[in-house]
C-alpha positions as a printed NumPy array, in Angstrom:
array([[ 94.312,   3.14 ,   9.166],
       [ 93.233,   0.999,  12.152],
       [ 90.046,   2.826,  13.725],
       [ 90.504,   3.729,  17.826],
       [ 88.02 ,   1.662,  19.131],
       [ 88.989,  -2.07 ,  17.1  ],
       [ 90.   ,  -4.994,  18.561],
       [ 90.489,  -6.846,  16.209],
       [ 92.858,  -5.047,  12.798],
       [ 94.222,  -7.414,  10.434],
       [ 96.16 ,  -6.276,   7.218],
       [ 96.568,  -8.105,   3.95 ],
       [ 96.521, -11.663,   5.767],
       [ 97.804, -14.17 ,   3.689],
       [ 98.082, -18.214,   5.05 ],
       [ 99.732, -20.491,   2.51 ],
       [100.141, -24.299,   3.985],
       [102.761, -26.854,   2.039],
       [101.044, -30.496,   1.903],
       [103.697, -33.092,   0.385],
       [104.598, -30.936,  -3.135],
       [101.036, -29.286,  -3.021],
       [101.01 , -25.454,  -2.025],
       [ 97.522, -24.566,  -0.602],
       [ 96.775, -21.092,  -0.393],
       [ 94.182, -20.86 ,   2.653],
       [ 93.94 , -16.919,   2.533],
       [ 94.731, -14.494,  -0.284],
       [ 95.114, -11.097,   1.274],
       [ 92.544, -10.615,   4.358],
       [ 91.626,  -7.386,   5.854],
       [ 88.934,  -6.665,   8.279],
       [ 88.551,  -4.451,  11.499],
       [ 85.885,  -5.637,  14.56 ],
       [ 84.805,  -3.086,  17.251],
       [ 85.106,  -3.503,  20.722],
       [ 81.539,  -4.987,  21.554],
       [ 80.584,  -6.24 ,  18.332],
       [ 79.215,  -9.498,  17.399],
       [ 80.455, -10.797,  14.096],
       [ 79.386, -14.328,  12.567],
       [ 81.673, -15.764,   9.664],
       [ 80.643, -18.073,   6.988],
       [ 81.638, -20.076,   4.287],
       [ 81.84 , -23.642,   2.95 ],
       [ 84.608, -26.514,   3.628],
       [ 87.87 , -25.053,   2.239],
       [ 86.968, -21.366,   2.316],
       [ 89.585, -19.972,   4.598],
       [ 87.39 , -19.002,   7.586],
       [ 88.95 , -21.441,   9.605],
       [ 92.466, -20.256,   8.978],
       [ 91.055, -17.112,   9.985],
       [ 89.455, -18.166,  13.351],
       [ 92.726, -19.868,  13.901],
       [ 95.217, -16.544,  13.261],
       [ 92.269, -14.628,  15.127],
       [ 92.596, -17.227,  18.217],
       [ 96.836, -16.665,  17.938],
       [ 96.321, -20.412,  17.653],
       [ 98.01 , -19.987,  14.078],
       [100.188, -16.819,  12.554],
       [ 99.382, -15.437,   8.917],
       [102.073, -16.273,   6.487],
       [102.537, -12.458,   5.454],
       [100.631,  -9.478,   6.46 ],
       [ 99.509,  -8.165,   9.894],
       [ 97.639,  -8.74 ,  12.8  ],
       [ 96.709,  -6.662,  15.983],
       [ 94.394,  -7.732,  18.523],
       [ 93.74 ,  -5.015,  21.236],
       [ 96.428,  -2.934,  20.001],
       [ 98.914,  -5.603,  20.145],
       [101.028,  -7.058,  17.074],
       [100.246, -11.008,  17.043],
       [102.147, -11.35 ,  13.952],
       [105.6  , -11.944,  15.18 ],
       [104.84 , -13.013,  18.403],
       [107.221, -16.37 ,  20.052],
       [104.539, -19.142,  20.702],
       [105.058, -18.184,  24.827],
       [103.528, -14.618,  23.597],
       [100.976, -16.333,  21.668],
       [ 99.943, -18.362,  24.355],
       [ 99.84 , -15.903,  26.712],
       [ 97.776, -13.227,  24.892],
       [ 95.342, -15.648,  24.403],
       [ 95.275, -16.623,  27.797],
       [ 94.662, -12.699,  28.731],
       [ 92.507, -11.823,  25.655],
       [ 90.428, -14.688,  24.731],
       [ 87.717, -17.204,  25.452],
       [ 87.408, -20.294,  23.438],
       [ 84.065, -22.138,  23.034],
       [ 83.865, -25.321,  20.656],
       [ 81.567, -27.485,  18.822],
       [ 82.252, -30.847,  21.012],
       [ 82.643, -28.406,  24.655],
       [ 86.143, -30.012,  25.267],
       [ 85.436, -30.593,  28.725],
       [ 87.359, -32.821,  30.413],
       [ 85.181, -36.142,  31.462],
       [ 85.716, -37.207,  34.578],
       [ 85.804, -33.157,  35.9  ],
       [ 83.012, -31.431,  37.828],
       [ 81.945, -28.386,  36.013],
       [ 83.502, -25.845,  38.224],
       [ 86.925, -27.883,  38.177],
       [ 86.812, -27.41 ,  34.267],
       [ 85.975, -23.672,  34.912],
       [ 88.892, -23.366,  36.803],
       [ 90.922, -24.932,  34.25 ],
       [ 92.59 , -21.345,  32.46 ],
       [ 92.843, -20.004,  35.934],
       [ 95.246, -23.122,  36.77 ],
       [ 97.416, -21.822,  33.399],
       [ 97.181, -18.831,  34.732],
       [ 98.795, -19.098,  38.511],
       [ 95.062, -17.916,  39.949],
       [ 95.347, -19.149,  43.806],
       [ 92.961, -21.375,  44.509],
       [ 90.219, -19.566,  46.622],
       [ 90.271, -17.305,  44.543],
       [ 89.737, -19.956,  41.338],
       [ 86.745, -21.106,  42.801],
       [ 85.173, -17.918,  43.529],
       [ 85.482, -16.88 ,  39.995],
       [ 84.399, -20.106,  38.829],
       [ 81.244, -20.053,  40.639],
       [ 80.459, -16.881,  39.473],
       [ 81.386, -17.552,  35.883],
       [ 78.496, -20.805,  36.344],
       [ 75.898, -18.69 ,  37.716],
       [ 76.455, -16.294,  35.054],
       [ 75.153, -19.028,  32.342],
       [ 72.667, -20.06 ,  34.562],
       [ 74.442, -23.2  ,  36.256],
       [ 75.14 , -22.158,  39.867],
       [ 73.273, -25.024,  40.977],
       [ 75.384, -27.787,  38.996],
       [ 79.01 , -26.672,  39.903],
       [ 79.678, -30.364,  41.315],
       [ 78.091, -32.199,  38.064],
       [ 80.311, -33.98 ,  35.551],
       [ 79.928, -33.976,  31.598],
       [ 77.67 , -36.882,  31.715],
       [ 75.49 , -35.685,  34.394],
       [ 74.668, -32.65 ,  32.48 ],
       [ 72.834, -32.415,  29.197],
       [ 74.606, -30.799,  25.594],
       [ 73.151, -27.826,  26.376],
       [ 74.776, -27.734,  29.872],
       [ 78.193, -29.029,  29.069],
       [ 78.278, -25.828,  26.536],
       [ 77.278, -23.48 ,  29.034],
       [ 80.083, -24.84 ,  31.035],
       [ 82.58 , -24.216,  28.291],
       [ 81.313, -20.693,  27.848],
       [ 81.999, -20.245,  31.563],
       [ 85.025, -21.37 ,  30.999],
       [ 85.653, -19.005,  28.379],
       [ 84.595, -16.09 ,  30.499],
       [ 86.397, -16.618,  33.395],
       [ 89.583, -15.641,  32.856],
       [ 87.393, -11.807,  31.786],
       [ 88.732, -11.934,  28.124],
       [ 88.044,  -8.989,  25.531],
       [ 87.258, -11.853,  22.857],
       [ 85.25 , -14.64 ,  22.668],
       [ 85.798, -17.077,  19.81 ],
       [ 83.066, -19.744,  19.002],
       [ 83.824, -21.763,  16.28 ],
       [ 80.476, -23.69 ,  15.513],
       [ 78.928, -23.384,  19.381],
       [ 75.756, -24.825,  18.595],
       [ 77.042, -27.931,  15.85 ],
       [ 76.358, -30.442,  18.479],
       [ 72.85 , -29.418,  19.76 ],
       [ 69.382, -29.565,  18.775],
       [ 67.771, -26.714,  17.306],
       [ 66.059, -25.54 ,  20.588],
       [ 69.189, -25.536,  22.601],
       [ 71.068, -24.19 ,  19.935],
       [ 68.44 , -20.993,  20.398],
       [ 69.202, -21.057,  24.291],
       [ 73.157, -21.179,  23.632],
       [ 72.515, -18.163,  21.095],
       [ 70.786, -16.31 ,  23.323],
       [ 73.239, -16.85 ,  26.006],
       [ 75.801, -15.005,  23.305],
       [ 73.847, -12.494,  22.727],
       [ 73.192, -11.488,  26.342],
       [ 76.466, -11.42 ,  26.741],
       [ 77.337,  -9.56 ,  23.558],
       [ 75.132,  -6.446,  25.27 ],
       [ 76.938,  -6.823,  28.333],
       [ 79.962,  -5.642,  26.113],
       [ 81.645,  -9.039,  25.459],
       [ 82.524,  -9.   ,  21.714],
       [ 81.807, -12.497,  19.999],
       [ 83.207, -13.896,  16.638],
       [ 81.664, -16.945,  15.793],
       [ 82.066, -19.671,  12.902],
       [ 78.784, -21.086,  11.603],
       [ 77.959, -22.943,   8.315],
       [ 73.924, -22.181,   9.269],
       [ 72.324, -19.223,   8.351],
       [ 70.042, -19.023,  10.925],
       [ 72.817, -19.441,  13.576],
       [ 74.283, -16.19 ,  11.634],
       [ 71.439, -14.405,  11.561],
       [ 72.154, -13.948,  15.368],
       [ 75.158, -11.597,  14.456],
       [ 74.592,  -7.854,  13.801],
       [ 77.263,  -8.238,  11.535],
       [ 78.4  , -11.358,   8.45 ],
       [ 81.112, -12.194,   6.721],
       [ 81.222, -14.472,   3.932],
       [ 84.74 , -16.354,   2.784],
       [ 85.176, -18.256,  -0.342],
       [ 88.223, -19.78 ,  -1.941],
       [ 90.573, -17.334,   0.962],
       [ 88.872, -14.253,   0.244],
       [ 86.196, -12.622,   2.08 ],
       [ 83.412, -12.102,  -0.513],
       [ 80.859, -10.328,   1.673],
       [ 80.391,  -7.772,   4.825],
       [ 77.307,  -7.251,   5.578],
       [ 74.941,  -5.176,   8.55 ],
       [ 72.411,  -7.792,   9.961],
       [ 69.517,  -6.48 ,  11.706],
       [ 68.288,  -7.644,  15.089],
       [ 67.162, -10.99 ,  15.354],
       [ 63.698, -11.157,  17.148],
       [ 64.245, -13.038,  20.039],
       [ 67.582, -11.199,  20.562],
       [ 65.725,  -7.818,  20.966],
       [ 63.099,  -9.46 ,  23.135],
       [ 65.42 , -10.697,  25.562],
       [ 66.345,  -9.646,  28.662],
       [ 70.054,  -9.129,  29.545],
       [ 71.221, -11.7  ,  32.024]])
């Protein structure tokens, strides 16, 4: 029975991919709930399914049987113009390499799911701007990608993330490009945000990137093999909301 206050429900996923006359069975029967304001890390090594499940948790991909809700909604048998448009509505994307576009100031690749979206312009930029100075970057809305350092281009892609005010925010290995100390910067950005009521799934393959999370999961071989309660991490409970 799905619990009032998840966001995430998923039943008995199963993901099965056909490569030439191979069958590859990415997921063997998946369930897991995530609360409304949680902060959930997922691990597991090269070929352990937590990809597949970022992906049918994005509504980038759909489960091969079984069922998915996000919000309340069933994802499952959605057309891809549904798909694209809950994600649109219900989630922010932040990736390892930023995927910002080059030769676009940071508040033009803010803007970008507002575009996709039919946001008028005025009112693009407003919300862009804000989104910036809410990860610290009001002061480099004009910069490009190169003019801004790892650390920067990934606040930019969180900003983009938040913009469009999603429920969700999916980071699939957020800190895999940076060094160790701006990795620590990007994590706390998360968390702040995480106690502002933004709930965050991210992927990780470091442990101390997951010790961030209040909450792990561990996936081996398509099944999730541990659930676990994290306590606080030290700086997180230091911090000081944004």
């Amino acid at each position: 029975m799905t619990t009032a206050t998840a966001l995430i429900a998923a039943r008995d996923l199963t993901k099965t991919y056909t490569m030439g006359d191979q069958t590859v069975h990415a997921l063997h029967g998946v369930s897991l709930e995530i609360a409304e304001g949680e902060m959930v890390a997922i691990m597991g090594a090269s070929g352990s399914g937590k990809s597949t499940l970022m992906n049918i948790l994005g509504c980038l991909d759909q489960p091969s049987t079984g069922t998915y809700h996000l919000a309340g909604e069933a994802v499952q048998a959605m057309t891809a113009d549904a798909l694209a448009s809950i994600r649109n509505r219900r989630i922010g994307f932040v990736f390892q390499q930023f995927n910002l576009l080059p030769r676009t100031s940071a508040l033009e690749n803010v803007e970008l799911p507002m575009v996709y979206a039919g946001v008028p312009a005025a009112l693009r930029h407003a919300r862009a701007r804000a989104a910036l100075e809410r990860v610290g970057l009001g002061q480099r809305t004009g910069h490009t990608p190169a003019e801004l350092s790892g650390g920067q281009q990934q606040r930019v892609a969180i900003a983009r993330a938040l913009v469009n005010n999603p429920q969700l925010i999916l980071a699939d290995e957020p800190t895999g490009a940076l060094d160790s100390h701006t990795s620590e910067d990007i994590m706390q950005l998360l968390t702040d945000l995480n106690r502002q009521g933004m709930t965050v799934v991210l992927v990780t393959h470091e442990a101390d990137i997951a010790a961030w999370a209040r909450r792990r999961l561990v996936f081996k071989d398509g099944l999730m093999v541990e659930d676990v309660q994290q306590p606080a991490h030290a700086q997180a409970v230091e911090a000081k909301p944004l």
